[in-house]
Tab-separated table of N, CA and C in Angstrom:
chain	number	residue	atom	x	y	z
A	1	ALA	N	178.224	34.409	37.893
A	1	ALA	CA	177.044	33.567	37.965
A	1	ALA	C	177.059	32.744	39.268
A	2	THR	N	178.239	32.258	39.659
A	2	THR	CA	178.327	31.439	40.873
A	2	THR	C	178.056	32.281	42.113
A	3	LEU	N	178.487	33.530	42.094
A	3	LEU	CA	178.230	34.432	43.216
A	3	LEU	C	176.727	34.612	43.412
A	4	MET	N	175.997	34.817	42.334
A	4	MET	CA	174.547	34.968	42.419
A	4	MET	C	173.883	33.654	42.857
A	5	GLN	N	174.423	32.526	42.417
A	5	GLN	CA	173.894	31.220	42.801
A	5	GLN	C	174.049	30.997	44.306
A	6	VAL	N	175.199	31.352	44.864
A	6	VAL	CA	175.427	31.205	46.300
A	6	VAL	C	174.460	32.111	47.069
A	7	ALA	N	174.244	33.335	46.581
A	7	ALA	CA	173.298	34.244	47.235
A	7	ALA	C	171.890	33.647	47.226
A	8	GLN	N	171.496	33.039	46.116
A	8	GLN	CA	170.173	32.412	46.037
A	8	GLN	C	170.063	31.233	47.006
A	9	GLU	N	171.124	30.463	47.129
A	9	GLU	CA	171.113	29.346	48.076
A	9	GLU	C	170.973	29.848	49.506
A	10	LEU	N	171.637	30.952	49.827
A	10	LEU	CA	171.495	31.539	51.165
A	10	LEU	C	170.077	32.039	51.392
A	11	GLU	N	169.452	32.592	50.362
A	11	GLU	CA	168.060	33.040	50.497
A	11	GLU	C	167.136	31.853	50.755
A	12	ARG	N	167.400	30.713	50.114
A	12	ARG	CA	166.606	29.510	50.381
A	12	ARG	C	166.804	29.042	51.825
A	13	CYS	N	168.034	29.148	52.330
A	13	CYS	CA	168.291	28.796	53.735
A	13	CYS	C	167.489	29.700	54.661
A	14	TYR	N	167.460	30.988	54.338
A	14	TYR	CA	166.717	31.932	55.172
A	14	TYR	C	165.225	31.597	55.155
A	15	THR	N	164.721	31.229	53.996
A	15	THR	CA	163.308	30.852	53.881
A	15	THR	C	163.015	29.607	54.705
A	16	GLN	N	163.910	28.643	54.667
A	16	GLN	CA	163.687	27.373	55.356
A	16	GLN	C	163.955	27.451	56.853
A	17	PHE	N	165.044	28.137	57.253
A	17	PHE	CA	165.484	28.122	58.650
A	17	PHE	C	165.328	29.458	59.376
A	18	SER	N	164.860	30.489	58.677
A	18	SER	CA	164.684	31.846	59.225
A	18	SER	C	165.990	32.502	59.632
A	19	LYS	N	167.101	32.026	59.078
A	19	LYS	CA	168.392	32.678	59.268
A	19	LYS	C	169.371	32.165	58.216
A	20	TYR	N	170.307	33.015	57.861
A	20	TYR	CA	171.291	32.668	56.835
A	20	TYR	C	172.349	31.698	57.342
A	21	ASN	N	172.686	31.788	58.613
A	21	ASN	CA	173.821	31.025	59.148
A	21	ASN	C	173.411	29.783	59.946
A	22	ASP	N	172.268	29.197	59.636
A	22	ASP	CA	171.835	27.991	60.329
A	22	ASP	C	172.805	26.841	60.042
A	23	ASP	N	173.062	26.014	61.052
A	23	ASP	CA	173.990	24.887	60.896
A	23	ASP	C	173.536	23.895	59.827
A	24	ASP	N	172.226	23.817	59.571
A	24	ASP	CA	171.710	22.893	58.562
A	24	ASP	C	171.764	23.473	57.148
A	25	CYS	N	172.165	24.703	57.026
A	25	CYS	CA	172.323	25.329	55.714
A	25	CYS	C	173.690	24.914	55.175
A	26	SER	N	173.689	24.182	54.085
A	26	SER	CA	174.927	23.555	53.613
A	26	SER	C	175.688	24.347	52.551
A	27	VAL	N	175.399	25.614	52.373
A	27	VAL	CA	176.050	26.405	51.327
A	27	VAL	C	177.569	26.363	51.470
A	28	PHE	N	178.076	26.598	52.666
A	28	PHE	CA	179.519	26.626	52.888
A	28	PHE	C	179.993	25.431	53.723
A	29	ALA	N	179.274	24.318	53.654
A	29	ALA	CA	179.619	23.135	54.446
A	29	ALA	C	181.040	22.659	54.170
A	30	SER	N	181.494	22.771	52.939
A	30	SER	CA	182.859	22.327	52.613
A	30	SER	C	183.833	23.493	52.490
A	31	GLY	N	183.475	24.614	53.052
A	31	GLY	CA	184.343	25.782	52.949
A	31	GLY	C	183.891	26.700	51.832
A	32	ALA	N	184.829	27.446	51.278
A	32	ALA	CA	184.522	28.393	50.210
A	32	ALA	C	184.044	27.643	48.964
A	33	VAL	N	183.304	28.350	48.125
A	33	VAL	CA	182.779	27.798	46.881
A	33	VAL	C	183.603	28.354	45.721
A	34	MET	N	184.106	27.481	44.870
A	34	MET	CA	184.899	27.900	43.717
A	34	MET	C	183.983	28.021	42.496
A	35	SER	N	184.162	29.096	41.729
A	35	SER	CA	183.377	29.253	40.504
A	35	SER	C	183.763	28.150	39.521
A	36	ASP	N	182.850	27.846	38.614
A	36	ASP	CA	183.070	26.753	37.660
A	36	ASP	C	184.355	26.919	36.864
A	37	GLN	N	184.686	28.140	36.494
A	37	GLN	CA	185.882	28.401	35.696
A	37	GLN	C	187.145	28.541	36.544
A	38	GLY	N	186.989	28.589	37.867
A	38	GLY	CA	188.125	28.718	38.759
A	38	GLY	C	188.650	30.140	38.871
A	39	PHE	N	187.847	31.120	38.427
A	39	PHE	CA	188.295	32.511	38.471
A	39	PHE	C	188.028	33.189	39.810
A	40	TYR	N	187.062	32.666	40.581
A	40	TYR	CA	186.691	33.287	41.855
A	40	TYR	C	186.450	32.235	42.927
A	41	GLU	N	186.841	32.568	44.164
A	41	GLU	CA	186.535	31.760	45.341
A	41	GLU	C	185.553	32.560	46.187
A	42	ILE	N	184.364	32.033	46.398
A	42	ILE	CA	183.299	32.763	47.069
A	42	ILE	C	183.211	32.313	48.519
A	43	SER	N	183.189	33.303	49.410
A	43	SER	CA	183.152	32.983	50.832
A	43	SER	C	182.353	34.028	51.608
A	44	ALA	N	181.949	33.636	52.794
A	44	ALA	CA	181.323	34.517	53.779
A	44	ALA	C	181.517	33.831	55.113
A	45	SER	N	182.128	34.515	56.044
A	45	SER	CA	182.361	33.893	57.342
A	45	SER	C	182.346	34.948	58.434
A	46	GLY	N	182.252	34.483	59.646
A	46	GLY	CA	182.274	35.398	60.787
A	46	GLY	C	181.184	36.444	60.692
A	47	SER	N	181.552	37.706	60.786
A	47	SER	CA	180.569	38.795	60.765
A	47	SER	C	179.970	39.002	59.376
A	48	ASP	N	180.518	38.337	58.341
A	48	ASP	CA	179.960	38.438	56.996
A	48	ASP	C	178.752	37.530	56.787
A	49	LEU	N	178.499	36.640	57.734
A	49	LEU	CA	177.370	35.713	57.632
A	49	LEU	C	176.702	35.621	59.000
A	50	THR	N	175.585	36.329	59.157
A	50	THR	CA	174.870	36.340	60.431
A	50	THR	C	173.471	35.759	60.230
A	51	GLU	N	172.670	35.805	61.273
A	51	GLU	CA	171.298	35.316	61.162
A	51	GLU	C	170.497	36.098	60.128
A	52	SER	N	170.722	37.418	60.055
A	52	SER	CA	169.868	38.254	59.214
A	52	SER	C	170.594	38.964	58.065
A	53	THR	N	171.889	38.787	57.946
A	53	THR	CA	172.631	39.453	56.876
A	53	THR	C	173.717	38.544	56.315
A	54	PHE	N	174.136	38.848	55.092
A	54	PHE	CA	175.335	38.218	54.550
A	54	PHE	C	176.050	39.186	53.621
A	55	THR	N	177.340	39.054	53.569
A	55	THR	CA	178.174	39.748	52.604
A	55	THR	C	179.067	38.687	51.983
A	56	LEU	N	178.848	38.431	50.708
A	56	LEU	CA	179.645	37.444	49.983
A	56	LEU	C	180.805	38.146	49.287
A	57	THR	N	181.951	37.526	49.324
A	57	THR	CA	183.121	38.034	48.617
A	57	THR	C	183.587	36.979	47.633
A	58	ALA	N	183.690	37.384	46.376
A	58	ALA	CA	184.238	36.522	45.337
A	58	ALA	C	185.671	36.993	45.109
A	59	ALA	N	186.616	36.287	45.726
A	59	ALA	CA	188.030	36.658	45.643
A	59	ALA	C	188.609	36.157	44.321
A	60	ALA	N	189.191	37.073	43.579
A	60	ALA	CA	189.772	36.740	42.277
A	60	ALA	C	190.898	35.723	42.436
A	61	GLN	N	190.900	34.719	41.561
A	61	GLN	CA	191.876	33.636	41.599
A	61	GLN	C	192.574	33.523	40.242
A	62	ASN	N	193.716	32.864	40.237
A	62	ASN	CA	194.448	32.546	39.010
A	62	ASN	C	194.636	33.796	38.148
A	63	GLU	N	194.404	33.711	36.839
A	63	GLU	CA	194.641	34.872	35.975
A	63	GLU	C	193.690	36.025	36.252
A	64	GLN	N	192.524	35.758	36.864
A	64	GLN	CA	191.589	36.830	37.201
A	64	GLN	C	192.164	37.729	38.299
A	65	ALA	N	193.081	37.207	39.092
A	65	ALA	CA	193.692	37.986	40.175
A	65	ALA	C	194.503	39.159	39.632
A	66	ASP	N	194.851	39.128	38.348
A	66	ASP	CA	195.606	40.226	37.735
A	66	ASP	C	194.725	41.420	37.388
A	67	ASP	N	193.407	41.295	37.526
A	67	ASP	CA	192.476	42.380	37.203
A	67	ASP	C	192.474	43.411	38.324
A	68	ALA	N	193.328	44.402	38.197
A	68	ALA	CA	193.456	45.429	39.229
A	68	ALA	C	192.295	46.418	39.198
A	69	ASP	N	191.555	46.493	38.092
A	69	ASP	CA	190.450	47.446	37.983
A	69	ASP	C	189.254	47.045	38.844
A	70	CYS	N	189.002	45.743	38.951
A	70	CYS	CA	187.826	45.276	39.705
A	70	CYS	C	188.194	44.644	41.048
A	71	GLY	N	189.238	43.869	41.086
A	71	GLY	CA	189.604	43.175	42.317
A	71	GLY	C	188.567	42.137	42.671
A	72	ASN	N	188.172	42.072	43.930
A	72	ASN	CA	187.179	41.111	44.399
A	72	ASN	C	185.777	41.676	44.220
A	73	LEU	N	184.820	40.815	43.892
A	73	LEU	CA	183.427	41.217	43.773
A	73	LEU	C	182.728	40.970	45.102
A	74	ILE	N	181.847	41.883	45.494
A	74	ILE	CA	181.168	41.812	46.787
A	74	ILE	C	179.669	41.958	46.561
A	75	LEU	N	178.884	41.073	47.205
A	75	LEU	CA	177.423	41.094	47.086
A	75	LEU	C	176.829	40.948	48.476
A	76	THR	N	175.889	41.826	48.830
A	76	THR	CA	175.251	41.762	50.148
A	76	THR	C	173.844	41.176	50.045
A	77	HIS	N	173.264	40.894	51.200
A	77	HIS	CA	171.896	40.379	51.275
A	77	HIS	C	170.878	41.377	50.729
A	78	LEU	N	171.248	42.632	50.642
A	78	LEU	CA	170.369	43.668	50.099
A	78	LEU	C	170.499	43.800	48.581
A	79	GLY	N	171.382	42.999	47.998
A	79	GLY	CA	171.605	43.067	46.555
A	79	GLY	C	172.613	44.123	46.145
A	80	GLU	N	173.286	44.730	47.118
A	80	GLU	CA	174.309	45.738	46.818
A	80	GLU	C	175.515	45.062	46.180
A	81	LYS	N	175.949	45.595	45.052
A	81	LYS	CA	177.088	45.055	44.321
A	81	LYS	C	178.237	46.047	44.400
A	82	LYS	N	179.372	45.568	44.875
A	82	LYS	CA	180.562	46.404	45.050
A	82	LYS	C	181.772	45.645	44.549
A	83	THR	N	182.910	46.318	44.564
A	83	THR	CA	184.190	45.660	44.303
A	83	THR	C	185.196	46.163	45.320
A	84	SER	N	186.249	45.404	45.508
A	84	SER	CA	187.290	45.827	46.441
A	84	SER	C	188.116	46.973	45.856
A	85	ALA	N	188.052	47.165	44.531
A	85	ALA	CA	188.796	48.234	43.885
A	85	ALA	C	187.965	49.507	43.751
A	86	GLY	N	186.679	49.424	44.063
A	86	GLY	CA	185.836	50.615	44.055
A	86	GLY	C	185.083	50.877	42.751
A	87	ALA	N	185.533	50.379	41.612
A	87	ALA	CA	184.895	50.625	40.330
A	87	ALA	C	183.901	49.514	40.026
A	88	SER	N	182.649	49.680	40.423
A	88	SER	CA	181.694	48.584	40.276
A	88	SER	C	180.913	48.599	38.973
A	89	ASP	N	180.733	49.733	38.336
A	89	ASP	CA	179.904	49.804	37.126
A	89	ASP	C	180.440	48.928	36.002
A	90	ASP	N	181.713	48.966	35.743
A	90	ASP	CA	182.313	48.183	34.662
A	90	ASP	C	182.533	46.724	35.046
A	91	CYS	N	182.514	46.407	36.320
A	91	CYS	CA	182.820	45.061	36.786
A	91	CYS	C	181.593	44.177	36.903
A	92	TRP	N	180.464	44.786	37.155
A	92	TRP	CA	179.226	44.028	37.299
A	92	TRP	C	178.482	44.155	36.012
């Protein structure tokens, strides 16, 4: 849910500033975003966050890091849902 929330916030930044990585867009102002339950740390930096594209990575944390089937969840500006382990159907 937090991954989708961050994507929506980036879309609002794009609507307001005409780019995802505008300095006034405060989505990642304090660094990565932690999910409410602490299971994922969501980030996008460098080439993952440009004026016209983003790729968000929700890196598994704590006990969720033991999930070898899904690994990290990945969401792009196009709505593409992937995982670092390759098996996305059961993970999303």
